[in-house]
């Protein structure tokens, strides 16, 4: 490394690497290997001793806090986002963009969020969730629409449904129309966003519906001290651990955030 050279000095590489590894662990990663595939030194981790040293410290921290990380990993999600390869084939990149934006809006509410595949819906695993969000998925299996219909008509505790796009759930994997009768039932019981609804609007709605469903009870909310509203671009999770509230937070923006914590509408001191 040339002395005084800024070529390998991007400070964001250090922050990005540590955030990726730590948040990966919080989201379920049990082991990781850092591979360097390029044949040059430009931008590579191996030319950044500060990054290598910080990765080693993070590994020690993750082992030291393994019980706390495990508690966060074990939190069962009540929310699922539909992941469908069928729509990725037929409506890429619209479906993929919608899926990422939907997940981000949900993830920034402080809740654990799962992806559920069409195969898992066919196997009946949708019953494990209280809320299903369908991104802009125009094409799904027939069994997926049937499974969603059973979900919203579930006896005792019907599932809540949010759909992105008025023309979602129209065709199957053979590009043939899905059942209009099933689709009408599903849409009648869903909250439907327009395809181009932005993340902020979705996030605001998700906060309201999660509160209505009682899923926010005893959960931490990180509030931006400058706006008095839930903080933007920060992902947090909270779980009960050792009789106390354990919180993990990661700022995904480049700007520092000043926040305070609320639980059940009461600010913690």
Short mmCIF file of C-alpha atoms in Angstrom, two decimals:
data_model
loop_
_atom_site.label_atom_id
_atom_site.label_comp_id
_atom_site.label_asym_id
_atom_site.label_seq_id
_atom_site.Cartn_x
_atom_site.Cartn_y
_atom_site.Cartn_z
CA UNK A 1 0.00 0.00 0.00
CA UNK A 2 1.57 3.27 -1.09
CA UNK A 3 2.13 5.58 1.90
CA UNK A 4 -0.35 8.46 1.84
CA UNK A 5 -2.39 6.94 -0.98
CA UNK A 6 -6.15 7.35 -0.72
CA UNK A 7 -6.76 4.52 -3.17
CA UNK A 8 -7.59 2.01 -0.44
CA UNK A 9 -8.75 4.45 2.22
CA UNK A 10 -12.52 4.51 1.71
CA UNK A 11 -13.91 4.60 5.29
CA UNK A 12 -17.24 3.20 4.11
CA UNK A 13 -15.61 -0.17 3.35
CA UNK A 14 -14.89 -0.66 7.05
CA UNK A 15 -18.41 0.34 8.11
CA UNK A 16 -20.04 -1.70 5.35
CA UNK A 17 -18.05 -4.85 6.11
CA UNK A 18 -18.74 -4.76 9.85
CA UNK A 19 -22.43 -3.97 9.38
CA UNK A 20 -22.83 -6.77 6.86
CA UNK A 21 -21.21 -9.36 9.12
CA UNK A 22 -22.90 -8.27 12.35
CA UNK A 23 -26.36 -7.92 10.85
CA UNK A 24 -25.88 -11.22 9.06
CA UNK A 25 -25.36 -12.88 12.44
CA UNK A 26 -28.41 -11.15 13.93
CA UNK A 27 -30.49 -12.41 10.99
CA UNK A 28 -29.44 -16.02 11.42
CA UNK A 29 -25.97 -16.48 9.94
CA UNK A 30 -24.08 -19.13 11.91
CA UNK A 31 -20.75 -19.03 10.07
CA UNK A 32 -19.10 -17.00 7.33
CA UNK A 33 -16.01 -17.02 5.15
CA UNK A 34 -14.66 -13.90 3.44
CA UNK A 35 -13.60 -14.76 -0.11
CA UNK A 36 -11.43 -12.55 -2.32
CA UNK A 37 -11.97 -13.51 -5.96
CA UNK A 38 -10.28 -10.60 -7.76
CA UNK A 39 -6.69 -10.80 -8.99
CA UNK A 40 -5.91 -7.13 -8.29
CA UNK A 41 -5.39 -5.30 -5.02
CA UNK A 42 -7.65 -2.33 -5.79
CA UNK A 43 -10.39 -2.08 -3.19
CA UNK A 44 -9.74 -5.55 -1.78
CA UNK A 45 -10.18 -6.29 1.93
CA UNK A 46 -6.69 -7.82 2.04
CA UNK A 47 -5.18 -4.38 1.39
CA UNK A 48 -7.04 -2.88 4.35
CA UNK A 49 -5.41 -3.93 7.64
CA UNK A 50 -7.94 -1.78 9.52
CA UNK A 51 -10.79 -3.83 8.05
CA UNK A 52 -9.06 -7.14 8.72
CA UNK A 53 -8.36 -6.15 12.34
CA UNK A 54 -11.94 -4.94 12.84
CA UNK A 55 -13.31 -8.21 11.39
CA UNK A 56 -11.25 -10.15 13.92
CA UNK A 57 -12.58 -8.03 16.79
CA UNK A 58 -16.14 -8.41 15.51
CA UNK A 59 -15.71 -12.17 15.48
CA UNK A 60 -14.64 -12.06 19.12
CA UNK A 61 -17.60 -9.80 19.95
CA UNK A 62 -20.01 -12.17 18.18
CA UNK A 63 -18.70 -15.11 20.21
CA UNK A 64 -18.79 -13.09 23.44
CA UNK A 65 -22.39 -12.06 22.74
CA UNK A 66 -23.48 -15.34 21.18
CA UNK A 67 -26.33 -15.86 23.66
CA UNK A 68 -27.75 -12.42 22.96
CA UNK A 69 -27.43 -12.96 19.20
CA UNK A 70 -29.15 -16.34 19.55
CA UNK A 71 -32.04 -14.68 21.39
CA UNK A 72 -32.49 -12.28 18.47
CA UNK A 73 -32.23 -15.13 15.96
CA UNK A 74 -34.87 -17.16 17.79
CA UNK A 75 -37.52 -14.45 17.65
CA UNK A 76 -40.35 -15.96 15.59
CA UNK A 77 -41.63 -13.75 12.79
CA UNK A 78 -45.36 -13.07 12.56
CA UNK A 79 -44.94 -11.31 9.22
CA UNK A 80 -44.11 -12.86 5.85
CA UNK A 81 -43.30 -11.41 2.42
CA UNK A 82 -44.13 -13.54 -0.62
CA UNK A 83 -41.04 -14.67 -2.52
CA UNK A 84 -41.93 -16.00 -5.97
CA UNK A 85 -39.51 -17.03 -8.68
CA UNK A 86 -42.49 -17.09 -11.05
CA UNK A 87 -42.92 -13.33 -10.88
CA UNK A 88 -39.14 -12.82 -10.97
CA UNK A 89 -39.19 -14.50 -14.38
CA UNK A 90 -42.23 -12.71 -15.79
CA UNK A 91 -41.99 -9.23 -14.23
CA UNK A 92 -38.32 -8.64 -13.48
CA UNK A 93 -37.20 -6.08 -12.35
CA UNK A 94 -40.57 -4.69 -11.17
CA UNK A 95 -41.27 -7.57 -8.80
CA UNK A 96 -37.73 -7.61 -7.40
CA UNK A 97 -37.73 -3.87 -6.74
CA UNK A 98 -41.15 -4.10 -5.07
CA UNK A 99 -39.99 -7.04 -2.95
CA UNK A 100 -36.94 -5.13 -1.67
CA UNK A 101 -38.94 -1.97 -0.95
CA UNK A 102 -41.68 -3.92 0.82
CA UNK A 103 -39.19 -5.81 2.96
CA UNK A 104 -37.38 -2.59 3.88
CA UNK A 105 -40.63 -0.84 4.88
CA UNK A 106 -41.53 -3.78 7.11
CA UNK A 107 -38.05 -4.27 8.51
CA UNK A 108 -37.88 -0.62 9.58
CA UNK A 109 -40.84 -1.18 11.95
CA UNK A 110 -38.69 -3.15 14.41
CA UNK A 111 -40.28 -6.52 13.58
CA UNK A 112 -38.71 -9.74 12.41
CA UNK A 113 -39.79 -10.46 8.82
CA UNK A 114 -39.62 -13.76 6.92
CA UNK A 115 -39.80 -14.54 3.24
CA UNK A 116 -42.21 -17.33 2.35
CA UNK A 117 -41.95 -19.22 -0.94
CA UNK A 118 -44.74 -20.63 -3.07
CA UNK A 119 -43.62 -24.15 -2.14
CA UNK A 120 -43.92 -23.29 1.57
CA UNK A 121 -47.42 -21.89 1.01
CA UNK A 122 -48.40 -25.10 -0.76
CA UNK A 123 -47.10 -27.02 2.28
CA UNK A 124 -49.38 -25.00 4.60
CA UNK A 125 -46.67 -22.93 6.31
CA UNK A 126 -48.54 -19.69 5.75
CA UNK A 127 -50.60 -20.57 8.82
CA UNK A 128 -47.57 -19.75 10.97
CA UNK A 129 -48.00 -16.02 10.23
CA UNK A 130 -50.47 -13.27 11.07
CA UNK A 131 -49.67 -10.89 8.22
CA UNK A 132 -48.75 -11.65 4.60
CA UNK A 133 -47.47 -8.97 2.24
CA UNK A 134 -47.54 -9.68 -1.49
CA UNK A 135 -45.17 -7.41 -3.47
CA UNK A 136 -45.90 -6.65 -7.10
CA UNK A 137 -46.31 -10.34 -8.00
CA UNK A 138 -48.31 -10.65 -11.20
CA UNK A 139 -47.57 -14.38 -11.70
CA UNK A 140 -47.87 -17.10 -9.05
CA UNK A 141 -48.83 -20.75 -8.90
CA UNK A 142 -52.52 -21.64 -8.71
CA UNK A 143 -51.80 -23.21 -5.32
CA UNK A 144 -50.35 -19.89 -4.10
CA UNK A 145 -53.56 -17.97 -4.76
CA UNK A 146 -55.55 -20.82 -3.22
CA UNK A 147 -53.29 -20.76 -0.15
CA UNK A 148 -53.67 -17.00 0.24
CA UNK A 149 -57.45 -17.38 0.01
CA UNK A 150 -57.40 -19.98 2.80
CA UNK A 151 -55.17 -17.65 4.82
CA UNK A 152 -57.59 -14.70 4.73
CA UNK A 153 -60.54 -17.03 5.42
CA UNK A 154 -58.78 -18.88 8.24
CA UNK A 155 -61.30 -19.83 10.95
CA UNK A 156 -60.94 -18.11 14.30
CA UNK A 157 -58.13 -15.75 13.33
CA UNK A 158 -58.13 -14.77 9.66
CA UNK A 159 -54.78 -13.67 8.31
CA UNK A 160 -54.22 -10.04 7.39
CA UNK A 161 -53.16 -9.35 3.82
CA UNK A 162 -51.45 -6.47 2.02
CA UNK A 163 -50.98 -6.49 -1.75
CA UNK A 164 -48.83 -4.17 -3.85
CA UNK A 165 -50.33 -3.52 -7.29
CA UNK A 166 -53.94 -3.70 -8.43
CA UNK A 167 -52.93 -6.10 -11.20
CA UNK A 168 -51.06 -8.52 -8.91
CA UNK A 169 -51.96 -12.23 -8.70
CA UNK A 170 -53.36 -12.37 -12.23
CA UNK A 171 -51.55 -15.25 -13.93
CA UNK A 172 -49.97 -18.62 -13.15
CA UNK A 173 -46.54 -19.93 -14.15
CA UNK A 174 -47.89 -20.84 -17.62
CA UNK A 175 -49.11 -17.26 -18.10
CA UNK A 176 -52.71 -18.46 -17.87
CA UNK A 177 -55.31 -16.46 -15.91
CA UNK A 178 -55.80 -17.40 -12.28
CA UNK A 179 -59.26 -17.99 -10.79
CA UNK A 180 -61.18 -14.71 -10.90
CA UNK A 181 -63.44 -15.89 -8.08
CA UNK A 182 -60.48 -16.63 -5.76
CA UNK A 183 -58.79 -13.41 -6.74
CA UNK A 184 -61.93 -11.39 -5.98
CA UNK A 185 -62.16 -12.92 -2.50
CA UNK A 186 -58.49 -12.23 -1.79
CA UNK A 187 -58.58 -8.61 -2.97
CA UNK A 188 -61.80 -7.92 -1.07
CA UNK A 189 -60.02 -8.84 2.17
CA UNK A 190 -56.72 -7.08 1.42
CA UNK A 191 -55.30 -3.60 1.75
CA UNK A 192 -54.04 -2.79 -1.75
CA UNK A 193 -51.21 -0.35 -2.48
CA UNK A 194 -50.61 1.08 -5.92
CA UNK A 195 -47.53 -0.40 -7.57
CA UNK A 196 -45.49 2.80 -7.23
CA UNK A 197 -46.33 3.48 -3.56
CA UNK A 198 -43.16 4.67 -1.86
CA UNK A 199 -41.51 3.01 1.10
CA UNK A 200 -42.36 5.78 3.57
CA UNK A 201 -46.09 5.49 2.91
CA UNK A 202 -45.98 1.72 3.25
CA UNK A 203 -43.97 1.95 6.47
CA UNK A 204 -46.50 4.35 8.01
CA UNK A 205 -49.35 1.99 7.15
CA UNK A 206 -47.48 -1.03 8.50
CA UNK A 207 -46.94 0.72 11.84
CA UNK A 208 -50.67 1.37 12.08
CA UNK A 209 -51.79 -2.14 11.16
CA UNK A 210 -49.22 -3.81 13.42
CA UNK A 211 -50.46 -1.65 16.29
CA UNK A 212 -54.05 -2.60 15.46
CA UNK A 213 -53.11 -6.29 15.42
CA UNK A 214 -51.45 -5.99 18.83
CA UNK A 215 -48.05 -6.99 17.48
CA UNK A 216 -46.34 -3.82 18.76
CA UNK A 217 -47.14 -4.57 22.40
CA UNK A 218 -44.04 -4.51 24.64
CA UNK A 219 -41.81 -3.86 21.62
CA UNK A 220 -39.23 -1.12 21.38
CA UNK A 221 -39.69 1.69 18.87
CA UNK A 222 -36.70 3.86 17.98
CA UNK A 223 -37.90 7.44 17.59
CA UNK A 224 -35.95 10.17 15.80
CA UNK A 225 -35.36 12.89 18.40
CA UNK A 226 -35.54 15.61 15.72
CA UNK A 227 -38.92 14.56 14.26
CA UNK A 228 -40.68 12.63 17.01
CA UNK A 229 -41.42 9.89 14.47
CA UNK A 230 -39.95 6.39 14.02
CA UNK A 231 -36.41 6.80 12.77
CA UNK A 232 -35.72 6.37 9.06
CA UNK A 233 -33.14 4.02 7.54
CA UNK A 234 -32.42 2.30 10.85
CA UNK A 235 -33.22 -1.36 11.41
CA UNK A 236 -33.78 -2.48 14.98
CA UNK A 237 -34.96 -5.61 16.75
CA UNK A 238 -35.99 -6.06 20.38
CA UNK A 239 -36.53 -9.23 22.41
CA UNK A 240 -36.95 -10.17 26.04
CA UNK A 241 -33.66 -11.52 27.37
CA UNK A 242 -32.80 -12.26 30.98
CA UNK A 243 -35.90 -10.41 32.15
CA UNK A 244 -34.88 -7.24 30.31
CA UNK A 245 -35.39 -5.75 26.87
CA UNK A 246 -32.51 -6.48 24.48
CA UNK A 247 -32.24 -4.13 21.49
CA UNK A 248 -30.04 -4.39 18.39
CA UNK A 249 -29.93 -1.40 16.03
CA UNK A 250 -28.07 -0.67 12.79
CA UNK A 251 -28.01 2.65 10.98
CA UNK A 252 -28.01 1.94 7.23
CA UNK A 253 -27.66 5.59 6.23
CA UNK A 254 -24.51 7.72 6.05
CA UNK A 255 -25.92 10.30 8.49
CA UNK A 256 -25.73 9.93 12.29
CA UNK A 257 -29.07 9.55 14.09
CA UNK A 258 -30.14 10.71 17.53
CA UNK A 259 -32.96 8.56 18.85
CA UNK A 260 -34.88 7.72 21.97
CA UNK A 261 -36.73 4.51 22.81
CA UNK A 262 -40.45 4.10 23.32
CA UNK A 263 -42.26 1.00 24.59
CA UNK A 264 -46.06 0.93 24.52
CA UNK A 265 -46.04 4.67 23.77
CA UNK A 266 -43.92 5.54 26.82
CA UNK A 267 -40.45 7.03 26.44
CA UNK A 268 -37.75 5.15 28.32
CA UNK A 269 -35.26 7.20 30.29
#
